[in-house]
C-alpha cells in the first residue's frame, strides 16, 4: 500500500473483535499512513475520543455493530464505515435506522478500504489538515445549511444528519427547484468510482424526507432524479 499525504493524519477507530483481521488492518492502514486505534468491543470504542472515521464490524461480543453505529450517529457526524460479513447485512447497514456512511463486505481489499475511508473523510472534512471549508451558507426557505460547520437548521432547529445525508442535502439545496439527474447526484455526492446500486440514493432521500419532517421537500421526478424545494 502506497503511503500518501491524503492518508497521513487520518485518525481511524477500528471496532473489530477478530484479532487476525484487526492486526492486518492496523498494519495495512498504518502503512498507508493512517493512525488506527483498535477496540475489540463496542462500548470502549464509544467511550474513546472521536476519530475522523469509525470502521465498525457488525458482529461484536458486547453490543452489535448496528447499535454501535446508531450510537455514534446520535452524538455527531463522524463518518461510519461498516465491515459486513454477509450480503444480507448490507440492507440493514444502508437502512435508515443505522445511518452508516458506507460499508465494505468481507473479504475486502485494503486498497478498496483505504479509498472508501478517504472518500468519507474527504466528504466530512474531518481529517486534520483537510482543506479549509470556506463556503457561504445555503438557505432555502426555512432551511439553512452551514457547510463550514456542517450544520443544518430548519426553522432554527438542529437537524442531525449523517455525513452523506448532509452532502446530498447540500448538493440539492445549492440549486433548489432544479431537477438533478440520479447519475449526477451519484457522481457528486458519492464517489465517481462508486459501483453500488442507486438504492443507496433512494435510502438517503427517504431519510432526509423523514428528518425534514415533510416528504415534499424532495420531489422524485420519475425516470430523471430529484428536486429540492420549499414545500408548498
Ligand atoms: Ca466480528
Tab-separated table of C-alpha atoms and ligand atoms in Angstrom:
chain	number	residue	atom	x	y	z
A	1	UNK	CA	0.000	0.000	0.000
A	2	UNK	CA	1.393	3.325	-1.027
A	3	UNK	CA	1.611	5.918	1.686
A	4	UNK	CA	0.163	9.217	0.500
A	5	UNK	CA	-0.239	12.655	2.044
A	6	UNK	CA	-4.015	12.261	1.824
A	7	UNK	CA	-3.842	9.394	4.292
A	8	UNK	CA	-1.439	10.924	6.783
A	9	UNK	CA	-3.214	12.271	9.833
A	10	UNK	CA	-6.419	10.334	9.238
A	11	UNK	CA	-7.388	9.012	12.666
A	12	UNK	CA	-9.306	5.733	12.500
A	13	UNK	CA	-11.138	3.935	15.283
A	14	UNK	CA	-11.442	0.257	14.370
A	15	UNK	CA	-14.028	-1.804	16.250
A	16	UNK	CA	-13.273	-5.425	15.406
A	17	UNK	CA	-13.170	-8.431	17.732
A	18	UNK	CA	-11.275	-10.738	15.369
A	19	UNK	CA	-7.599	-10.366	16.310
A	20	UNK	CA	-6.242	-11.528	12.958
A	21	UNK	CA	-8.421	-9.169	10.909
A	22	UNK	CA	-7.729	-6.320	13.326
A	23	UNK	CA	-3.966	-6.871	13.210
A	24	UNK	CA	-3.892	-6.881	9.435
A	25	UNK	CA	-5.980	-3.702	9.275
A	26	UNK	CA	-3.889	-1.902	11.890
A	27	UNK	CA	-0.771	-2.791	9.967
A	28	UNK	CA	-2.203	-2.155	6.499
A	29	UNK	CA	-3.875	1.167	7.269
A	30	UNK	CA	-0.799	2.147	9.268
A	31	UNK	CA	1.480	1.519	6.320
A	32	UNK	CA	-0.893	3.625	4.210
A	33	UNK	CA	-0.187	6.484	6.610
A	34	UNK	CA	-3.310	6.393	8.781
A	35	UNK	CA	-3.313	6.042	12.542
A	36	UNK	CA	-5.548	3.297	13.905
A	37	UNK	CA	-6.945	2.842	17.409
A	38	UNK	CA	-8.339	-0.658	17.685
A	39	UNK	CA	-11.077	-1.788	20.082
A	40	UNK	CA	-12.250	-5.387	20.379
A	41	UNK	CA	-15.754	-4.464	21.513
A	42	UNK	CA	-18.289	-1.675	21.100
A	43	UNK	CA	-18.562	0.052	24.460
A	44	UNK	CA	-14.872	1.019	24.920
A	45	UNK	CA	-14.831	2.337	21.358
A	46	UNK	CA	-17.823	4.565	22.091
A	47	UNK	CA	-16.054	5.951	25.164
A	48	UNK	CA	-12.874	6.782	23.223
A	49	UNK	CA	-12.253	10.275	21.824
A	50	UNK	CA	-13.960	10.567	18.412
A	51	UNK	CA	-11.732	9.864	15.366
A	52	UNK	CA	-12.072	11.100	11.772
A	53	UNK	CA	-13.784	7.853	10.811
A	54	UNK	CA	-15.086	4.692	12.508
A	55	UNK	CA	-14.699	1.222	10.991
A	56	UNK	CA	-17.231	-0.999	12.718
A	57	UNK	CA	-17.576	-4.775	12.435
A	58	UNK	CA	-21.196	-5.948	12.583
A	59	UNK	CA	-20.611	-8.980	14.811
A	60	UNK	CA	-19.161	-7.823	18.139
A	61	UNK	CA	-19.118	-9.509	21.546
A	62	UNK	CA	-20.945	-6.848	23.561
A	63	UNK	CA	-23.281	-4.560	21.617
A	64	UNK	CA	-23.539	-5.332	17.901
A	65	UNK	CA	-22.093	-3.094	15.208
A	66	UNK	CA	-25.508	-1.761	14.202
A	67	UNK	CA	-26.054	-0.449	17.707
A	68	UNK	CA	-22.521	0.991	17.821
A	69	UNK	CA	-23.228	2.838	14.588
A	70	UNK	CA	-26.570	4.084	15.859
A	71	UNK	CA	-24.949	5.487	18.991
A	72	UNK	CA	-22.120	7.161	17.062
A	73	UNK	CA	-24.738	8.704	14.807
A	74	UNK	CA	-26.778	10.002	17.715
A	75	UNK	CA	-23.846	12.012	19.045
A	76	UNK	CA	-22.341	13.580	15.927
A	77	UNK	CA	-21.447	13.451	12.279
A	78	UNK	CA	-18.238	11.381	12.316
A	79	UNK	CA	-18.493	9.032	9.328
A	80	UNK	CA	-19.002	5.319	9.914
A	81	UNK	CA	-17.963	2.510	7.554
A	82	UNK	CA	-19.462	-0.866	8.440
A	83	UNK	CA	-17.453	-4.055	7.937
A	84	UNK	CA	-20.062	-6.613	6.979
A	85	UNK	CA	-19.627	-10.355	6.690
A	86	UNK	CA	-22.640	-11.239	4.605
A	87	UNK	CA	-24.513	-9.690	1.745
A	88	UNK	CA	-27.751	-9.818	3.675
A	89	UNK	CA	-26.379	-7.422	6.255
A	90	UNK	CA	-25.958	-4.707	3.665
A	91	UNK	CA	-29.617	-3.717	3.532
A	92	UNK	CA	-29.594	-3.166	7.269
A	93	UNK	CA	-26.342	-1.215	7.090
A	94	UNK	CA	-27.813	1.092	4.485
A	95	UNK	CA	-31.101	1.160	6.337
A	96	UNK	CA	-32.399	4.394	7.718
A	97	UNK	CA	-32.146	3.463	11.356
A	98	UNK	CA	-28.436	2.629	11.158
A	99	UNK	CA	-27.142	5.654	9.280
A	100	UNK	CA	-23.786	4.218	8.181
A	101	UNK	CA	-21.989	6.244	5.536
A	102	UNK	CA	-20.582	3.291	3.651
A	103	UNK	CA	-19.835	-0.398	4.019
A	104	UNK	CA	-17.368	-2.984	2.795
A	105	UNK	CA	-18.117	-6.688	2.608
A	106	UNK	CA	-15.555	-9.183	3.927
A	107	UNK	CA	-13.287	-10.262	2.430
A	108	UNK	CA	-12.297	-6.846	1.129
A	109	UNK	CA	-9.076	-5.448	-0.256
A	110	UNK	CA	-7.024	-2.933	1.674
A	111	UNK	CA	-6.851	-0.665	-1.359
A	112	UNK	CA	-10.646	-0.547	-1.589
A	113	UNK	CA	-10.984	0.157	2.111
A	114	UNK	CA	-8.411	2.967	2.015
A	115	UNK	CA	-10.232	4.553	-0.938
A	116	UNK	CA	-13.548	4.419	0.909
A	117	UNK	CA	-12.051	5.824	4.099
A	118	UNK	CA	-10.556	8.698	2.148
A	119	UNK	CA	-13.834	9.356	0.374
A	120	UNK	CA	-15.929	9.584	3.543
A	121	UNK	CA	-13.294	11.590	5.401
A	122	UNK	CA	-12.916	13.997	2.490
A	123	UNK	CA	-16.657	14.499	2.374
A	124	UNK	CA	-16.932	15.079	6.089
A	125	UNK	CA	-13.949	17.439	6.076
A	126	UNK	CA	-12.927	15.827	9.341
A	127	UNK	CA	-9.308	14.958	8.630
A	128	UNK	CA	-6.772	17.186	10.288
A	129	UNK	CA	-5.059	19.225	7.630
A	130	UNK	CA	-8.021	18.901	5.292
A	131	UNK	CA	-8.608	21.913	3.121
A	132	UNK	CA	-10.498	24.708	4.783
A	133	UNK	CA	-14.165	24.602	4.028
A	134	UNK	CA	-14.892	28.192	3.220
A	135	UNK	CA	-18.282	28.249	1.663
A	136	UNK	CA	-21.188	30.548	2.112
A	137	UNK	CA	-24.238	29.103	3.791
A	138	UNK	CA	-27.193	27.987	1.719
A	139	UNK	CA	-30.747	28.978	2.552
A	140	UNK	CA	-33.904	27.554	1.032
A	141	UNK	CA	-36.970	28.959	2.754
A	142	UNK	CA	-36.815	27.933	6.418
A	143	UNK	CA	-33.894	25.575	5.704
A	144	UNK	CA	-30.427	26.862	6.480
A	145	UNK	CA	-27.248	24.879	5.684
A	146	UNK	CA	-23.860	25.912	7.018
A	147	UNK	CA	-21.168	23.964	5.116
A	148	UNK	CA	-18.243	25.199	7.216
A	149	UNK	CA	-19.782	23.895	10.438
A	150	UNK	CA	-21.796	21.157	8.735
A	151	UNK	CA	-24.917	22.350	10.484
A	152	UNK	CA	-28.469	22.172	9.216
A	153	UNK	CA	-31.217	24.258	10.775
A	154	UNK	CA	-34.887	24.005	9.913
A	155	UNK	CA	-36.951	26.844	11.367
A	156	UNK	CA	-33.974	27.398	13.660
A	157	UNK	CA	-33.942	23.832	14.993
A	158	UNK	CA	-30.980	21.469	14.514
A	159	UNK	CA	-31.445	18.660	12.007
A	160	UNK	CA	-28.973	15.856	12.748
A	161	UNK	CA	-27.766	14.206	9.543
A	162	UNK	CA	-25.226	11.587	8.579
A	163	UNK	CA	-22.232	12.811	6.581
A	164	UNK	CA	-23.748	11.603	3.332
A	165	UNK	CA	-27.221	12.907	4.058
A	166	UNK	CA	-25.636	16.288	4.667
A	167	UNK	CA	-23.735	16.188	1.374
A	168	UNK	CA	-26.845	15.132	-0.521
A	169	UNK	CA	-28.947	17.872	1.047
A	170	UNK	CA	-26.307	20.500	0.339
A	171	UNK	CA	-25.985	19.331	-3.254
A	172	UNK	CA	-29.732	19.544	-3.869
A	173	UNK	CA	-30.140	22.805	-1.947
A	174	UNK	CA	-27.454	24.649	-3.888
A	175	UNK	CA	-29.842	24.734	-6.826
A	176	UNK	CA	-33.351	24.476	-5.422
A	177	UNK	CA	-36.180	23.860	-7.857
A	178	UNK	CA	-33.822	22.239	-10.364
A	179	UNK	CA	-34.162	18.546	-11.171
A	180	UNK	CA	-30.860	16.755	-10.584
A	181	UNK	CA	-30.185	13.576	-12.520
A	182	UNK	CA	-29.522	10.422	-10.498
A	183	UNK	CA	-26.196	9.878	-12.245
A	184	UNK	CA	-25.075	13.434	-11.459
A	185	UNK	CA	-26.050	13.079	-7.816
A	186	UNK	CA	-24.254	9.745	-7.512
A	187	UNK	CA	-21.145	11.165	-9.089
A	188	UNK	CA	-21.077	14.317	-6.985
A	189	UNK	CA	-22.234	13.090	-3.613
A	190	UNK	CA	-20.875	9.576	-3.774
A	191	UNK	CA	-17.585	8.671	-5.402
A	192	UNK	CA	-17.395	8.833	-9.153
A	193	UNK	CA	-15.937	5.340	-8.782
A	194	UNK	CA	-18.973	4.168	-6.819
A	195	UNK	CA	-20.336	0.972	-8.334
A	196	UNK	CA	-23.073	0.310	-5.831
A	197	UNK	CA	-26.785	0.290	-6.514
A	198	UNK	CA	-28.574	3.617	-6.615
A	199	UNK	CA	-30.983	2.331	-3.982
A	200	UNK	CA	-28.431	3.913	-1.669
A	201	UNK	CA	-29.566	7.247	-3.066
A	202	UNK	CA	-33.237	6.386	-2.508
A	203	UNK	CA	-32.500	5.353	1.060
A	204	UNK	CA	-30.773	8.656	1.752
A	205	UNK	CA	-33.567	10.654	0.119
A	206	UNK	CA	-36.071	8.793	2.296
A	207	UNK	CA	-34.010	9.548	5.403
A	208	UNK	CA	-33.779	13.239	4.528
A	209	UNK	CA	-37.515	13.499	3.908
A	210	UNK	CA	-38.159	11.961	7.288
A	211	UNK	CA	-35.700	14.224	9.077
A	212	UNK	CA	-37.021	17.331	7.336
A	213	UNK	CA	-40.473	16.343	8.543
A	214	UNK	CA	-42.186	16.782	5.173
A	215	UNK	CA	-41.643	14.410	2.222
A	216	UNK	CA	-42.464	17.179	-0.261
A	217	UNK	CA	-39.107	18.855	0.439
A	218	UNK	CA	-37.584	16.403	-2.038
A	219	UNK	CA	-39.645	15.519	-5.069
A	220	UNK	CA	-38.838	12.435	-7.120
A	221	UNK	CA	-39.087	13.064	-10.829
A	222	UNK	CA	-39.749	9.672	-12.336
A	223	UNK	CA	-37.012	8.409	-14.616
A	224	UNK	CA	-34.891	11.516	-14.044
A	225	UNK	CA	-33.922	12.254	-10.485
A	226	UNK	CA	-34.740	14.556	-7.583
A	227	UNK	CA	-35.606	18.176	-6.919
A	228	UNK	CA	-35.492	20.029	-3.603
A	229	UNK	CA	-37.805	22.908	-2.901
A	230	UNK	CA	-39.779	24.509	-0.107
A	231	UNK	CA	-42.960	22.520	0.452
A	232	UNK	CA	-45.985	24.319	-0.975
B	1	LIG	CA1	-16.726	-9.957	14.486
